[in-house]
């Protein structure tokens, strides 16, 4: 015999508002059955459900909200013991967590060591050109590592092998010139400023 249980208005309301806790919050990271927490340095204080979490379940039907809300209520004391398949089902039916767009790196935001800053200064003072050693003499390894790290940051561009095979030429990129002009660690001088001005005119 099948027994139909009729929910009271309070139970319906409770399940409806608890349904959001069936999915992970994109803002604070609270998982199944956990209330949202402050992200503003509130010492993990609980707050109203974040909008980003509510948006994930905004398309759910009343039936889905009742179903997942009741699941949250039943597991409220031990949310980590909730049936994994039910939790996965709730996540699958919710809107996916949007990927965070990466902020573009700005010249001021580039992290430089003193050696990297000095290498940029040297390149700027020589018309945007500098060399990287290909040999294995004393100090070459550290010098080469500094240059290659600037290439990886997009500040220097690799060029041809010169100096009878002992060095490789590197050139400041447009982004490298911006780093020279804006970075707080860079010590500017008249010669380098002259080349930087010419580079700016060419880019215009």
mmCIF file of C-alpha atoms in Angstrom, residues 32-181:
data_model
loop_
_atom_site.group_PDB
_atom_site.id
_atom_site.type_symbol
_atom_site.label_atom_id
_atom_site.label_comp_id
_atom_site.label_asym_id
_atom_site.label_seq_id
_atom_site.Cartn_x
_atom_site.Cartn_y
_atom_site.Cartn_z
ATOM 1 C CA UNK A 32 26.129 20.689 0.381
ATOM 2 C CA UNK A 33 24.092 21.456 3.482
ATOM 3 C CA UNK A 34 26.327 24.333 4.601
ATOM 4 C CA UNK A 35 25.191 27.925 4.924
ATOM 5 C CA UNK A 36 27.054 30.601 3.045
ATOM 6 C CA UNK A 37 29.913 32.278 4.876
ATOM 7 C CA UNK A 38 31.188 35.830 4.846
ATOM 8 C CA UNK A 39 33.918 36.511 2.313
ATOM 9 C CA UNK A 40 34.707 39.946 3.720
ATOM 10 C CA UNK A 41 36.846 38.930 6.668
ATOM 11 C CA UNK A 42 33.898 38.073 8.889
ATOM 12 C CA UNK A 43 35.666 35.203 10.653
ATOM 13 C CA UNK A 44 33.533 32.562 8.887
ATOM 14 C CA UNK A 45 30.288 34.190 9.982
ATOM 15 C CA UNK A 46 27.196 32.779 8.282
ATOM 16 C CA UNK A 47 25.374 35.126 5.922
ATOM 17 C CA UNK A 48 22.313 35.043 3.712
ATOM 18 C CA UNK A 49 22.663 32.748 0.724
ATOM 19 C CA UNK A 50 24.857 34.445 -1.857
ATOM 20 C CA UNK A 51 23.220 35.485 -5.107
ATOM 21 C CA UNK A 52 25.714 33.424 -7.107
ATOM 22 C CA UNK A 53 24.457 30.318 -5.311
ATOM 23 C CA UNK A 54 20.807 31.240 -5.785
ATOM 24 C CA UNK A 55 21.433 31.831 -9.479
ATOM 25 C CA UNK A 56 22.588 28.237 -9.863
ATOM 26 C CA UNK A 57 19.161 26.929 -8.800
ATOM 27 C CA UNK A 58 16.963 29.728 -10.143
ATOM 28 C CA UNK A 59 15.653 27.510 -12.978
ATOM 29 C CA UNK A 60 14.631 24.613 -10.722
ATOM 30 C CA UNK A 61 10.976 23.664 -10.662
ATOM 31 C CA UNK A 62 8.997 23.694 -7.427
ATOM 32 C CA UNK A 63 9.214 19.915 -7.410
ATOM 33 C CA UNK A 64 13.016 19.985 -7.645
ATOM 34 C CA UNK A 65 13.254 22.570 -4.893
ATOM 35 C CA UNK A 66 11.058 20.410 -2.662
ATOM 36 C CA UNK A 67 13.114 17.317 -3.455
ATOM 37 C CA UNK A 68 16.561 18.793 -2.821
ATOM 38 C CA UNK A 69 15.392 21.029 0.010
ATOM 39 C CA UNK A 70 14.030 18.023 1.879
ATOM 40 C CA UNK A 71 17.326 16.222 1.295
ATOM 41 C CA UNK A 72 19.219 19.125 2.884
ATOM 42 C CA UNK A 73 16.814 19.133 5.841
ATOM 43 C CA UNK A 74 17.142 15.396 6.444
ATOM 44 C CA UNK A 75 20.932 15.574 6.366
ATOM 45 C CA UNK A 76 21.241 18.870 8.271
ATOM 46 C CA UNK A 77 23.138 17.302 11.183
ATOM 47 C CA UNK A 78 25.453 15.158 9.068
ATOM 48 C CA UNK A 79 25.588 16.783 5.617
ATOM 49 C CA UNK A 80 28.797 14.935 4.735
ATOM 50 C CA UNK A 81 26.858 11.646 4.973
ATOM 51 C CA UNK A 82 24.273 12.647 2.390
ATOM 52 C CA UNK A 83 23.880 10.084 -0.414
ATOM 53 C CA UNK A 84 26.587 10.920 -2.915
ATOM 54 C CA UNK A 85 24.378 10.130 -5.903
ATOM 55 C CA UNK A 86 21.700 12.551 -4.710
ATOM 56 C CA UNK A 87 24.237 15.309 -4.120
ATOM 57 C CA UNK A 88 25.779 14.688 -7.548
ATOM 58 C CA UNK A 89 22.307 14.792 -9.103
ATOM 59 C CA UNK A 90 21.614 18.178 -7.530
ATOM 60 C CA UNK A 91 24.931 19.550 -8.834
ATOM 61 C CA UNK A 92 24.235 18.131 -12.284
ATOM 62 C CA UNK A 93 20.829 19.782 -12.546
ATOM 63 C CA UNK A 94 22.110 23.155 -11.292
ATOM 64 C CA UNK A 95 23.781 25.687 -13.531
ATOM 65 C CA UNK A 96 27.555 25.106 -13.712
ATOM 66 C CA UNK A 97 29.845 27.337 -11.722
ATOM 67 C CA UNK A 98 31.122 29.971 -14.174
ATOM 68 C CA UNK A 99 34.851 30.011 -14.754
ATOM 69 C CA UNK A 100 36.588 33.071 -13.375
ATOM 70 C CA UNK A 101 38.022 35.287 -16.052
ATOM 71 C CA UNK A 102 41.723 35.841 -15.527
ATOM 72 C CA UNK A 103 42.749 39.436 -15.118
ATOM 73 C CA UNK A 104 45.171 40.630 -17.782
ATOM 74 C CA UNK A 105 48.670 41.217 -16.484
ATOM 75 C CA UNK A 106 49.494 44.910 -16.320
ATOM 76 C CA UNK A 107 53.009 46.377 -16.437
ATOM 77 C CA UNK A 108 52.722 47.388 -12.785
ATOM 78 C CA UNK A 109 51.452 43.965 -11.819
ATOM 79 C CA UNK A 110 54.457 42.046 -13.161
ATOM 80 C CA UNK A 111 56.625 40.619 -10.413
ATOM 81 C CA UNK A 112 60.296 41.265 -11.008
ATOM 82 C CA UNK A 113 63.424 40.389 -9.115
ATOM 83 C CA UNK A 114 66.213 42.957 -8.872
ATOM 84 C CA UNK A 115 68.207 41.008 -11.446
ATOM 85 C CA UNK A 116 65.274 41.004 -13.869
ATOM 86 C CA UNK A 117 64.727 44.735 -13.380
ATOM 87 C CA UNK A 118 68.419 45.404 -14.043
ATOM 88 C CA UNK A 119 68.324 43.331 -17.234
ATOM 89 C CA UNK A 120 65.355 45.365 -18.485
ATOM 90 C CA UNK A 121 67.222 48.587 -17.679
ATOM 91 C CA UNK A 122 70.263 47.374 -19.621
ATOM 92 C CA UNK A 123 68.158 46.367 -22.617
ATOM 93 C CA UNK A 124 66.297 49.689 -22.630
ATOM 94 C CA UNK A 125 69.543 51.657 -22.492
ATOM 95 C CA UNK A 126 70.799 49.762 -25.570
ATOM 96 C CA UNK A 127 67.825 50.363 -27.812
ATOM 97 C CA UNK A 128 65.841 47.420 -26.493
ATOM 98 C CA UNK A 129 68.592 44.868 -27.165
ATOM 99 C CA UNK A 130 70.354 42.599 -24.709
ATOM 100 C CA UNK A 131 72.272 39.334 -24.817
ATOM 101 C CA UNK A 132 71.839 36.019 -23.092
ATOM 102 C CA UNK A 133 74.864 33.730 -22.674
ATOM 103 C CA UNK A 134 74.944 30.286 -24.245
ATOM 104 C CA UNK A 135 78.182 29.254 -22.597
ATOM 105 C CA UNK A 136 78.935 27.757 -19.209
ATOM 106 C CA UNK A 137 81.320 30.281 -17.746
ATOM 107 C CA UNK A 138 81.074 31.674 -14.228
ATOM 108 C CA UNK A 139 77.772 33.488 -13.708
ATOM 109 C CA UNK A 140 76.330 32.439 -17.062
ATOM 110 C CA UNK A 141 73.689 30.150 -15.555
ATOM 111 C CA UNK A 142 72.152 32.855 -13.361
ATOM 112 C CA UNK A 143 72.330 35.403 -16.188
ATOM 113 C CA UNK A 144 70.693 32.978 -18.618
ATOM 114 C CA UNK A 145 67.971 32.113 -16.093
ATOM 115 C CA UNK A 146 67.159 35.807 -15.633
ATOM 116 C CA UNK A 147 66.842 36.364 -19.383
ATOM 117 C CA UNK A 148 64.714 33.260 -19.940
ATOM 118 C CA UNK A 149 62.391 34.268 -17.106
ATOM 119 C CA UNK A 150 61.815 37.599 -18.862
ATOM 120 C CA UNK A 151 61.047 35.738 -22.083
ATOM 121 C CA UNK A 152 58.489 33.649 -20.208
ATOM 122 C CA UNK A 153 56.845 36.847 -18.921
ATOM 123 C CA UNK A 154 56.578 38.208 -22.449
ATOM 124 C CA UNK A 155 59.027 41.038 -21.748
ATOM 125 C CA UNK A 156 61.832 39.841 -24.018
ATOM 126 C CA UNK A 157 61.629 38.131 -27.403
ATOM 127 C CA UNK A 158 64.225 35.584 -28.457
ATOM 128 C CA UNK A 159 66.440 36.454 -31.418
ATOM 129 C CA UNK A 160 69.388 35.021 -33.335
ATOM 130 C CA UNK A 161 72.592 33.473 -32.039
ATOM 131 C CA UNK A 162 75.437 36.036 -32.123
ATOM 132 C CA UNK A 163 78.946 36.554 -30.770
ATOM 133 C CA UNK A 164 80.321 33.503 -32.620
ATOM 134 C CA UNK A 165 77.807 31.206 -30.930
ATOM 135 C CA UNK A 166 78.479 32.359 -27.384
ATOM 136 C CA UNK A 167 75.334 34.475 -26.971
ATOM 137 C CA UNK A 168 71.783 34.923 -28.155
ATOM 138 C CA UNK A 169 70.201 38.299 -28.831
ATOM 139 C CA UNK A 170 66.975 39.291 -27.100
ATOM 140 C CA UNK A 171 64.708 42.264 -27.811
ATOM 141 C CA UNK A 172 62.276 44.104 -25.591
ATOM 142 C CA UNK A 173 58.692 43.514 -26.714
ATOM 143 C CA UNK A 174 56.057 46.266 -26.731
ATOM 144 C CA UNK A 175 54.905 44.888 -23.394
ATOM 145 C CA UNK A 176 58.509 44.974 -22.202
ATOM 146 C CA UNK A 177 58.732 48.675 -22.998
ATOM 147 C CA UNK A 178 55.523 49.232 -21.020
ATOM 148 C CA UNK A 179 57.078 47.406 -18.077
ATOM 149 C CA UNK A 180 60.151 49.626 -18.359
ATOM 150 C CA UNK A 181 57.990 52.767 -18.329
#
